[in-house]
GROMACS .gro file of C-alpha atoms in nm:
model
  463
    1MET     CA    1   0.357   5.354   5.690
    2SER     CA    2   0.441   5.207   5.338
    3THR     CA    3   0.196   5.216   5.116
    4PRO     CA    4   0.173   4.838   5.034
    5VAL     CA    5   0.115   4.822   5.467
    6ARG     CA    6  -0.161   5.053   5.423
    7LEU     CA    7  -0.286   4.898   5.091
    8GLN     CA    8  -0.360   4.495   5.350
    9SER     CA    9  -0.467   4.653   5.583
   10LEU     CA   10  -0.818   4.819   5.382
   11LYS     CA   11  -0.785   4.474   5.246
   12LEU     CA   12  -0.781   4.380   5.615
   13ILE     CA   13  -1.023   4.576   5.741
   14GLY     CA   14  -1.289   4.472   5.454
   15ARG     CA   15  -1.257   4.115   5.493
   16MET     CA   16  -1.313   4.123   5.915
   17ALA     CA   17  -1.584   4.327   5.813
   18PHE     CA   18  -1.753   4.075   5.597
   19SER     CA   19  -1.644   3.775   5.802
   20THR     CA   20  -1.613   3.933   6.172
   21LYS     CA   21  -1.906   4.206   6.167
   22SER     CA   22  -1.944   4.209   6.533
   23LEU     CA   23  -1.577   4.294   6.571
   24VAL     CA   24  -1.650   4.563   6.315
   25PHE     CA   25  -1.959   4.662   6.346
   26SER     CA   26  -1.875   4.772   6.763
   27GLN     CA   27  -1.696   4.998   6.592
   28ILE     CA   28  -1.865   5.069   6.362
   29GLU     CA   29  -1.807   5.529   6.393
   30LEU     CA   30  -1.440   5.505   6.443
   31ILE     CA   31  -1.335   5.266   6.191
   32THR     CA   32  -1.642   5.481   5.887
   33ILE     CA   33  -1.465   5.766   6.044
   34THR     CA   34  -1.105   5.632   5.961
   35LEU     CA   35  -1.160   5.552   5.637
   36ILE     CA   36  -1.341   5.857   5.527
   37GLU     CA   37  -0.965   6.029   5.598
   38VAL     CA   38  -0.778   5.787   5.393
   39ILE     CA   39  -1.004   5.849   5.096
   40GLN     CA   40  -0.891   6.225   5.106
   41ASP     CA   41  -0.548   6.036   5.045
   42SER     CA   42  -0.306   6.127   4.734
   43GLU     CA   43  -0.272   5.810   4.606
   44THR     CA   44  -0.526   5.684   4.367
   45GLN     CA   45  -0.484   5.309   4.494
   46VAL     CA   46  -0.489   5.374   4.859
   47ILE     CA   47  -0.870   5.532   4.790
   48LEU     CA   48  -0.932   5.241   4.583
   49HIS     CA   49  -0.903   5.014   4.862
   50ALA     CA   50  -1.099   5.250   5.174
   51CYS     CA   51  -1.376   5.244   4.899
   52ARG     CA   52  -1.372   4.878   4.869
   53ALA     CA   53  -1.384   4.860   5.252
   54LEU     CA   54  -1.669   5.066   5.284
   55GLU     CA   55  -1.885   4.919   4.997
   56ILE     CA   56  -1.814   4.556   5.174
   57MET     CA   57  -1.911   4.705   5.497
   58ALA     CA   58  -2.238   4.865   5.350
   59GLY     CA   59  -2.318   4.530   5.191
   60CYS     CA   60  -2.294   4.386   5.533
   61LEU     CA   61  -2.526   4.601   5.682
   62MET     CA   62  -2.788   4.667   5.379
   63ASN     CA   63  -2.825   4.255   5.464
   64ILE     CA   64  -2.923   4.297   5.825
   65ASP     CA   65  -3.150   4.451   6.038
   66SER     CA   66  -3.047   4.388   6.358
   67GLU     CA   67  -2.763   4.690   6.270
   68ASN     CA   68  -3.008   4.935   6.123
   69SER     CA   69  -2.926   5.177   6.396
   70ASN     CA   70  -2.517   5.136   6.298
   71ALA     CA   71  -2.605   5.140   5.894
   72LEU     CA   72  -2.799   5.529   5.969
   73ILE     CA   73  -2.442   5.650   6.230
   74PHE     CA   74  -2.200   5.460   5.920
   75TRP     CA   75  -2.389   5.651   5.619
   76ASN     CA   76  -2.454   5.944   5.793
   77ILE     CA   77  -2.040   6.031   5.777
   78ILE     CA   78  -1.988   5.808   5.455
   79PHE     CA   79  -2.305   6.038   5.223
   80ASP     CA   80  -2.063   6.335   5.151
   81PRO     CA   81  -1.798   6.248   5.085
   82ILE     CA   82  -1.880   6.016   4.867
   83ILE     CA   83  -2.136   6.143   4.664
   84SER     CA   84  -1.790   6.363   4.600
   85LEU     CA   85  -1.516   6.068   4.478
   86LEU     CA   86  -1.810   6.091   4.177
   87GLN     CA   87  -1.634   6.311   4.031
   88TYR     CA   88  -1.313   6.218   4.072
   89PRO     CA   89  -1.116   6.205   3.817
   90GLN     CA   90  -0.971   5.838   3.792
   91THR     CA   91  -1.256   5.599   3.638
   92ILE     CA   92  -1.182   5.325   3.918
   93ILE     CA   93  -1.295   5.556   4.193
   94ARG     CA   94  -1.595   5.734   4.015
   95GLU     CA   95  -1.690   5.326   3.975
   96ALA     CA   96  -1.615   5.206   4.280
   97ALA     CA   97  -1.826   5.551   4.407
   98CYS     CA   98  -2.114   5.446   4.245
   99ASP     CA   99  -2.079   5.007   4.357
  100CYS     CA  100  -2.106   5.163   4.741
  101LEU     CA  101  -2.464   5.383   4.610
  102GLY     CA  102  -2.568   5.055   4.561
  103ASN     CA  103  -2.525   4.883   4.866
  104ILE     CA  104  -2.749   5.140   5.039
  105ASN     CA  105  -2.959   4.996   5.351
  106SER     CA  106  -3.316   5.019   5.256
  107ILE     CA  107  -3.435   5.143   5.633
  108VAL     CA  108  -3.170   5.427   5.567
  109PHE     CA  109  -3.257   5.515   5.213
  110ALA     CA  110  -3.574   5.553   5.333
  111GLN     CA  111  -3.508   5.769   5.636
  112LEU     CA  112  -3.269   6.009   5.412
  113GLN     CA  113  -3.359   6.375   5.348
  114ARG     CA  114  -3.540   6.463   5.058
  115LYS     CA  115  -3.280   6.620   4.940
  116GLN     CA  116  -3.078   6.364   4.984
  117ALA     CA  117  -3.234   6.091   4.783
  118ILE     CA  118  -3.290   6.294   4.464
  119LEU     CA  119  -2.923   6.382   4.526
  120ILE     CA  120  -2.844   5.998   4.495
  121ILE     CA  121  -3.104   5.919   4.211
  122THR     CA  122  -2.930   6.246   4.056
  123VAL     CA  123  -2.587   6.200   4.030
  124LEU     CA  124  -2.654   5.812   3.917
  125PHE     CA  125  -2.892   5.949   3.623
  126GLY     CA  126  -2.553   6.118   3.547
  127THR     CA  127  -2.320   5.877   3.555
  128VAL     CA  128  -2.491   5.675   3.370
  129HIS     CA  129  -2.353   5.933   3.055
  130ASP     CA  130  -2.052   5.885   3.183
  131GLU     CA  131  -1.751   5.915   2.933
  132GLU     CA  132  -1.635   5.551   3.105
  133SER     CA  133  -1.847   5.221   3.023
  134ALA     CA  134  -1.691   5.086   3.383
  135VAL     CA  135  -1.827   5.383   3.489
  136ARG     CA  136  -2.158   5.367   3.333
  137ALA     CA  137  -2.181   4.994   3.435
  138ALA     CA  138  -2.166   5.033   3.792
  139GLY     CA  139  -2.430   5.333   3.801
  140LEU     CA  140  -2.682   5.078   3.597
  141ARG     CA  141  -2.580   4.821   3.898
  142ALA     CA  142  -2.648   5.053   4.174
  143LEU     CA  143  -2.977   5.174   4.023
  144GLY     CA  144  -3.125   4.873   3.889
  145MET     CA  145  -3.063   4.815   4.293
  146LEU     CA  146  -3.208   5.144   4.385
  147VAL     CA  147  -3.523   5.028   4.206
  148THR     CA  148  -3.580   4.717   4.490
  149LEU     CA  149  -3.582   4.945   4.795
  150PRO     CA  150  -3.945   4.984   4.915
  151ALA     CA  151  -3.939   5.320   4.928
  152LEU     CA  152  -3.832   5.410   4.541
  153ARG     CA  153  -4.102   5.094   4.411
  154GLU     CA  154  -4.431   5.415   4.433
  155GLU     CA  155  -4.189   5.705   4.290
  156THR     CA  156  -4.375   5.721   3.968
  157GLY     CA  157  -4.098   5.961   3.859
  158PHE     CA  158  -3.799   5.757   3.938
  159LEU     CA  159  -3.953   5.416   3.759
  160MET     CA  160  -4.011   5.577   3.439
  161ASP     CA  161  -3.701   5.773   3.435
  162LEU     CA  162  -3.553   5.491   3.459
  163ALA     CA  163  -3.650   5.296   3.214
  164ASP     CA  164  -3.566   5.590   2.970
  165ILE     CA  165  -3.259   5.557   3.099
  166VAL     CA  166  -3.199   5.204   3.023
  167CYS     CA  167  -3.348   5.205   2.730
  168LEU     CA  168  -3.115   5.421   2.582
  169THR     CA  169  -2.776   5.268   2.720
  170ALA     CA  170  -2.958   4.941   2.463
  171ASP     CA  171  -2.806   5.003   2.219
  172ASP     CA  172  -2.446   5.125   2.372
  173LYS     CA  173  -2.091   4.987   2.260
  174ASN     CA  174  -2.003   4.836   2.554
  175LEU     CA  175  -2.085   4.470   2.673
  176GLY     CA  176  -2.030   4.542   3.031
  177VAL     CA  177  -2.311   4.880   2.998
  178ARG     CA  178  -2.561   4.621   2.801
  179ILE     CA  179  -2.521   4.374   3.082
  180LYS     CA  180  -2.610   4.577   3.359
  181GLY     CA  181  -2.856   4.754   3.163
  182ALA     CA  182  -3.083   4.476   3.068
  183TRP     CA  183  -3.047   4.319   3.453
  184ALA     CA  184  -3.164   4.685   3.590
  185LEU     CA  185  -3.439   4.679   3.332
  186ALA     CA  186  -3.549   4.290   3.455
  187ASN     CA  187  -3.546   4.448   3.832
  188LEU     CA  188  -3.761   4.760   3.736
  189CYS     CA  189  -4.015   4.494   3.564
  190ASN     CA  190  -3.964   4.317   3.848
  191CYS     CA  191  -4.077   4.589   4.072
  192LEU     CA  192  -4.356   4.738   3.844
  193SER     CA  193  -4.534   4.332   3.901
  194LYS     CA  194  -4.467   4.357   4.238
  195GLU     CA  195  -4.641   4.637   4.251
  196LYS     CA  196  -4.946   4.524   4.011
  197ASP     CA  197  -4.984   4.215   4.276
  198TYR     CA  198  -5.039   4.449   4.522
  199GLU     CA  199  -5.257   4.706   4.338
  200ASP     CA  200  -5.024   4.993   4.419
  201ILE     CA  201  -4.974   5.153   4.046
  202GLU     CA  202  -5.127   5.447   4.082
  203SER     CA  203  -5.015   5.711   3.806
  204ILE     CA  204  -4.734   5.523   3.564
  205SER     CA  205  -4.869   5.473   3.233
  206LEU     CA  206  -4.820   5.154   3.106
  207GLU     CA  207  -4.965   5.229   2.752
  208ILE     CA  208  -4.680   5.492   2.734
  209LEU     CA  209  -4.457   5.267   2.895
  210LEU     CA  210  -4.459   4.946   2.816
  211PRO     CA  211  -4.419   4.908   2.442
  212LYS     CA  212  -4.085   5.080   2.437
  213ILE     CA  213  -3.929   4.842   2.719
  214TYR     CA  214  -4.089   4.559   2.529
  215GLN     CA  215  -3.943   4.593   2.174
  216ILE     CA  216  -3.617   4.689   2.389
  217SER     CA  217  -3.649   4.336   2.582
  218ILE     CA  218  -3.726   4.125   2.282
  219LYS     CA  219  -3.367   4.347   2.120
  220ALA     CA  220  -3.200   4.237   2.382
  221SER     CA  221  -3.309   3.914   2.401
  222LYS     CA  222  -3.101   3.773   2.077
  223ASP     CA  223  -2.696   3.981   2.206
  224ASN     CA  224  -2.513   3.822   2.472
  225ASP     CA  225  -2.604   3.554   2.634
  226LYS     CA  226  -2.534   3.764   2.964
  227VAL     CA  227  -2.755   4.059   2.838
  228LYS     CA  228  -2.995   3.783   2.752
  229CYS     CA  229  -3.070   3.578   3.076
  230ASN     CA  230  -3.185   3.922   3.178
  231ALA     CA  231  -3.349   4.024   2.951
  232VAL     CA  232  -3.588   3.753   3.002
  233ARG     CA  233  -3.715   3.796   3.268
  234ALA     CA  234  -3.768   4.170   3.129
  235LEU     CA  235  -3.992   4.055   2.844
  236GLY     CA  236  -4.188   3.792   3.128
  237ASN     CA  237  -4.272   4.087   3.307
  238ILE     CA  238  -4.359   4.337   3.043
  239LEU     CA  239  -4.604   4.028   2.953
  240TYR     CA  240  -4.742   4.002   3.255
  241LEU     CA  241  -4.763   4.357   3.289
  242CYS     CA  242  -5.004   4.383   2.970
  243SER     CA  243  -5.405   4.303   3.029
  244ASN     CA  244  -5.455   4.351   2.673
  245LYS     CA  245  -5.307   4.242   2.389
  246HIS     CA  246  -5.341   4.615   2.192
  247ILE     CA  247  -5.129   4.788   2.382
  248LEU     CA  248  -4.773   4.569   2.278
  249LYS     CA  249  -4.956   4.571   1.896
  250ASP     CA  250  -4.810   4.197   1.837
  251THR     CA  251  -4.726   4.040   2.126
  252SER     CA  252  -4.631   3.731   1.890
  253SER     CA  253  -4.299   3.816   1.859
  254GLY     CA  254  -4.201   3.853   2.261
  255LEU     CA  255  -4.383   3.459   2.278
  256GLU     CA  256  -4.150   3.336   2.001
  257THR     CA  257  -3.861   3.521   2.210
  258LEU     CA  258  -3.916   3.353   2.491
  259ILE     CA  259  -4.031   3.002   2.346
  260ASN     CA  260  -3.649   3.048   2.129
  261CYS     CA  261  -3.495   3.115   2.421
  262ALA     CA  262  -3.565   2.810   2.706
  263ILE     CA  263  -3.529   2.588   2.399
  264VAL     CA  264  -3.182   2.667   2.168
  265GLY     CA  265  -2.872   2.749   2.345
  266ASN     CA  266  -2.600   2.608   2.547
  267ASP     CA  267  -2.660   2.936   2.911
  268MET     CA  268  -2.928   2.720   3.074
  269LYS     CA  269  -2.915   2.987   3.310
  270VAL     CA  270  -3.077   3.195   3.021
  271ARG     CA  271  -3.286   2.895   2.956
  272TRP     CA  272  -3.401   2.873   3.337
  273ASN     CA  273  -3.486   3.216   3.287
  274ALA     CA  274  -3.683   3.203   3.025
  275CYS     CA  275  -3.854   2.894   3.149
  276ARG     CA  276  -3.972   3.096   3.467
  277ALA     CA  277  -4.061   3.413   3.216
  278LEU     CA  278  -4.374   3.195   3.046
  279GLY     CA  279  -4.483   3.093   3.387
  280LEU     CA  280  -4.506   3.441   3.459
  281VAL     CA  281  -4.735   3.528   3.155
  282LEU     CA  282  -4.913   3.124   3.149
  283SER     CA  283  -5.023   3.269   3.556
  284ASN     CA  284  -5.251   3.592   3.378
  285ASN     CA  285  -5.481   3.586   3.158
  286PRO     CA  286  -5.269   3.471   2.817
  287ASP     CA  287  -5.607   3.455   2.662
  288ASN     CA  288  -5.631   3.833   2.671
  289ILE     CA  289  -5.294   3.859   2.573
  290LEU     CA  290  -5.139   3.580   2.382
  291PRO     CA  291  -5.214   3.523   1.989
  292SER     CA  292  -5.517   3.238   1.996
  293SER     CA  293  -5.237   2.951   1.886
  294TRP     CA  294  -5.032   3.025   2.226
  295ARG     CA  295  -5.136   2.707   2.347
  296ASP     CA  296  -4.955   2.495   1.987
  297GLN     CA  297  -4.581   2.678   2.039
  298VAL     CA  298  -4.623   2.713   2.434
  299PHE     CA  299  -4.684   2.311   2.557
  300PRO     CA  300  -4.480   2.143   2.265
  301ALA     CA  301  -4.222   2.325   2.331
  302LEU     CA  302  -4.272   2.289   2.789
  303CYS     CA  303  -4.304   1.904   2.723
  304ASN     CA  304  -3.993   1.834   2.559
  305LEU     CA  305  -3.842   2.038   2.814
  306ILE     CA  306  -3.968   1.846   3.095
  307CYS     CA  307  -3.832   1.490   2.953
  308ASN     CA  308  -3.542   1.586   2.744
  309SER     CA  309  -3.398   1.920   2.929
  310PRO     CA  310  -2.955   1.811   2.951
  311ASN     CA  311  -3.027   2.076   3.290
  312PHE     CA  312  -3.239   1.955   3.545
  313LYS     CA  313  -3.292   2.358   3.665
  314VAL     CA  314  -3.457   2.412   3.266
  315ARG     CA  315  -3.680   2.085   3.386
  316THR     CA  316  -3.813   2.210   3.714
  317ASN     CA  317  -3.854   2.565   3.622
  318ALA     CA  318  -4.024   2.401   3.216
  319ALA     CA  319  -4.236   2.240   3.495
  320TRP     CA  320  -4.348   2.515   3.691
  321ALA     CA  321  -4.428   2.716   3.366
  322LEU     CA  322  -4.702   2.407   3.264
  323TYR     CA  323  -4.830   2.442   3.687
  324SER     CA  324  -4.825   2.804   3.645
  325CYS     CA  325  -5.098   2.804   3.386
  326ASN     CA  326  -5.511   2.707   3.477
  327SER     CA  327  -5.599   2.650   3.063
  328TYR     CA  328  -5.454   2.384   2.893
  329GLY     CA  329  -5.734   2.285   2.620
  330LYS     CA  330  -5.645   1.985   2.462
  331TYR     CA  331  -5.341   1.960   2.557
  332ILE     CA  332  -5.462   1.761   2.878
  333ILE     CA  333  -5.378   1.429   2.758
  334ILE     CA  334  -5.001   1.510   2.594
  335LEU     CA  335  -4.929   1.673   2.948
  336TRP     CA  336  -5.047   1.371   3.143
  337LYS     CA  337  -4.802   1.130   2.893
  338SER     CA  338  -4.525   1.440   2.904
  339LEU     CA  339  -4.544   1.428   3.281
  340ILE     CA  340  -4.542   1.043   3.338
  341LEU     CA  341  -4.233   1.065   3.083
  342ALA     CA  342  -4.040   1.295   3.281
  343PHE     CA  343  -4.096   1.132   3.597
  344GLU     CA  344  -3.882   0.813   3.421
  345ASN     CA  345  -3.670   1.033   3.302
  346SER     CA  346  -3.509   1.171   3.597
  347GLN     CA  347  -3.416   0.858   3.690
  348TYR     CA  348  -3.136   0.913   3.453
  349VAL     CA  349  -2.866   1.168   3.584
  350PRO     CA  350  -2.723   1.313   3.271
  351SER     CA  351  -2.469   1.471   3.442
  352TYR     CA  352  -2.340   1.429   3.877
  353ILE     CA  353  -2.388   1.752   3.880
  354GLU     CA  354  -2.738   1.786   3.784
  355TYR     CA  355  -2.784   1.549   4.153
  356PRO     CA  356  -2.889   1.808   4.387
  357HIS     CA  357  -3.172   1.937   4.173
  358ARG     CA  358  -3.334   1.580   4.109
  359ASP     CA  359  -3.532   1.648   4.457
  360ALA     CA  360  -3.653   1.982   4.349
  361LEU     CA  361  -3.712   1.876   3.993
  362ILE     CA  362  -3.957   1.532   4.135
  363GLN     CA  363  -4.121   1.708   4.413
  364GLN     CA  364  -4.173   1.983   4.105
  365LEU     CA  365  -4.351   1.704   3.864
  366CYS     CA  366  -4.625   1.535   4.154
  367LEU     CA  367  -4.708   1.945   4.197
  368THR     CA  368  -4.787   2.021   3.820
  369LEU     CA  369  -4.912   1.624   3.766
  370SER     CA  370  -5.141   1.720   4.100
  371HIS     CA  371  -5.225   2.081   3.924
  372VAL     CA  372  -5.318   1.889   3.549
  373ALA     CA  373  -5.529   1.639   3.679
  374ALA     CA  374  -5.750   1.902   3.887
  375TYR     CA  375  -5.776   2.092   3.507
  376THR     CA  376  -5.867   1.725   3.363
  377GLU     CA  377  -6.213   1.720   3.231
  378VAL     CA  378  -6.457   1.393   3.239
  379SER     CA  379  -6.423   1.388   2.849
  380ASP     CA  380  -6.097   1.320   2.856
  381LEU     CA  381  -6.091   1.021   3.108
  382GLN     CA  382  -6.110   0.714   2.845
  383ASN     CA  383  -5.876   0.836   2.561
  384LEU     CA  384  -5.607   0.916   2.884
  385TRP     CA  385  -5.667   0.583   3.089
  386ALA     CA  386  -5.632   0.464   2.703
  387GLU     CA  387  -5.246   0.594   2.713
  388ILE     CA  388  -5.102   0.664   3.074
  389SER     CA  389  -5.307   0.304   3.293
  390GLU     CA  390  -4.964   0.091   3.237
  391HIS     CA  391  -4.784   0.409   3.440
  392ILE     CA  392  -5.052   0.450   3.703
  393ASN     CA  393  -4.816   0.221   4.039
  394ASP     CA  394  -4.489   0.408   3.950
  395VAL     CA  395  -4.706   0.783   3.934
  396SER     CA  396  -4.836   0.693   4.256
  397SER     CA  397  -4.517   0.622   4.418
  398TYR     CA  398  -4.358   0.913   4.378
  399ILE     CA  399  -4.717   1.131   4.504
  400LYS     CA  400  -4.661   0.953   4.789
  401GLN     CA  401  -4.333   0.993   4.812
  402PHE     CA  402  -4.377   1.382   4.821
  403GLN     CA  403  -4.631   1.365   5.069
  404GLU     CA  404  -4.376   1.178   5.294
  405ILE     CA  405  -4.179   1.527   5.334
  406ILE     CA  406  -4.445   1.821   5.193
  407VAL     CA  407  -4.550   2.035   5.423
  408PRO     CA  408  -4.934   2.026   5.524
  409GLU     CA  409  -4.957   2.415   5.350
  410LYS     CA  410  -4.812   2.280   5.038
  411MET     CA  411  -5.123   1.988   4.983
  412GLY     CA  412  -5.379   2.266   4.782
  413ASP     CA  413  -5.264   2.095   4.447
  414ILE     CA  414  -5.308   1.686   4.553
  415ILE     CA  415  -5.595   1.721   4.716
  416LYS     CA  416  -5.772   2.012   4.464
  417ALA     CA  417  -5.712   1.663   4.244
  418LYS     CA  418  -5.842   1.425   4.444
  419SER     CA  419  -6.128   1.566   4.521
  420GLN     CA  420  -6.229   1.677   4.109
  421LEU     CA  421  -6.144   1.306   4.034
  422GLU     CA  422  -6.392   1.198   4.354
  423LYS     CA  423  -6.627   1.431   4.176
  424TYR     CA  424  -6.588   1.208   3.857
  425MET     CA  425  -6.674   0.883   4.005
  426LYS     CA  426  -6.967   0.973   4.144
  427ASN     CA  427  -7.148   1.186   3.845
  428ALA     CA  428  -6.959   1.026   3.563
  429LEU     CA  429  -7.248   0.915   3.306
  430LEU     CA  430  -7.080   0.611   3.216
  431LEU     CA  431  -6.976   0.353   3.448
  432GLU     CA  432  -6.572   0.324   3.282
  433GLU     CA  433  -6.549   0.668   3.328
  434ARG     CA  434  -6.638   0.587   3.707
  435LYS     CA  435  -6.397   0.305   3.713
  436ILE     CA  436  -6.109   0.530   3.567
  437ALA     CA  437  -6.176   0.843   3.778
  438GLN     CA  438  -6.097   0.628   4.032
  439SER     CA  439  -5.787   0.470   3.975
  440LEU     CA  440  -5.675   0.811   3.927
  441ALA     CA  441  -5.803   0.980   4.227
  442SER     CA  442  -5.598   0.638   4.391
  443ILE     CA  443  -5.296   0.807   4.256
  444PHE     CA  444  -5.348   1.102   4.515
  445GLU     CA  445  -5.475   0.881   4.840
  446ARG     CA  446  -5.346   1.070   5.122
  447THR     CA  447  -5.047   0.868   5.311
  448ASN     CA  448  -5.136   0.766   5.700
  449ARG     CA  449  -4.917   1.126   5.757
  450PHE     CA  450  -5.226   1.306   5.632
  451ASP     CA  451  -5.461   1.101   5.820
  452ASN     CA  452  -5.493   1.388   6.068
  453LEU     CA  453  -5.473   1.716   5.786
  454ASP     CA  454  -5.843   1.814   5.884
  455ASP     CA  455  -5.801   1.785   6.217
  456ILE     CA  456  -5.523   2.063   6.130
  457ILE     CA  457  -5.655   2.226   5.839
  458SER     CA  458  -6.000   2.280   6.074
  459LEU     CA  459  -5.820   2.377   6.369
  460ASN     CA  460  -5.573   2.655   6.205
  461ASN     CA  461  -5.933   2.770   6.047
  462VAL     CA  462  -6.054   2.850   6.380
  463GLN     CA  463  -5.745   3.042   6.551
   0.00000   0.00000   0.00000
């Protein structure tokens, strides 16, 4: 059979695996064995196309829980041949083998023999030292995929070794390698953050690990935008993981880097990732981690973004960052004013491509305003009323529309805001403060849709 026909046939298998899964996976053993026979061919292009078909199949199996038995059959067949391809003389084949290994199913990986799992990790670490940049980048991508697998999240040795490898690649001359290295680092840091949330970080010495990857992340945040968008993800997680500012010695440089990435630049993914990272940092006792002036640095920047950013996803993520904080200090009134202006400005869509993101922005603004209202002090009321009294009806309209579409489980912030303001209605010393509290509480009045919310909550608690 001619080579062009064979190549087109291999492409077709890959496309069928992606689009008509049941047709391919019902014959997975036959198809996989055939593809493994093909990669023994002498023609590089034929081997490459067979690898790509296997990679697509692996990617599909990775995301379909119902195909776990097929995934095990598939990986038992391809394991040794794919590992051997990492020694192939042609760069493009080694690269394709890395991509295939990166798509291993989490359940399959957990069922591998210990020596097989170690072999995958070892050979992929080896590819990061390959003389060809394409292979180094593919190896880093695969490692960045592996670190998301539950079976490896608690493997301290793997996590520490991955951190070391990523730090080594930060100075790579090839941009593609640095991009994949930053992505792998961000995934590693995200993994560590999740383990912290579940309190499962055992013997990882964060005091040793965090300073090292902190400096690498700051440096990467000044690199190309494609590196920067993941470097800020890593940086946010590192600051979130840090329990004490003395571990990193200088958290101000990290904070300044995140703020700068959020407010400057043409790459919007960098900016909304930086906002997301700031929100993560603000959610975890920022007074213990950040310099004492952090509010003066963070809040003006985020307030400007929610009102004026040309990109609605940036505005939404900036609003989420404000929502993540539980300590606003003297900025409560400024935040109220900025959120009201953000509601007004959301009516003016700077570009048609922002229309799909407008509803998400308004919903987040409603949540953020409710959250800020719950942290408003009685001493703020008179000065706040002087600034926002003319806008109460407009804001109330947004909140009531929001209640019409929100699920009951998301009502918590609105309920807290109303409850806090109702306390001031009863307990404030001055009559004027009680009247202001009553007017503000009316913003968060329940709509008819939630007249039976208390009954629903009580019923759920009983169940």
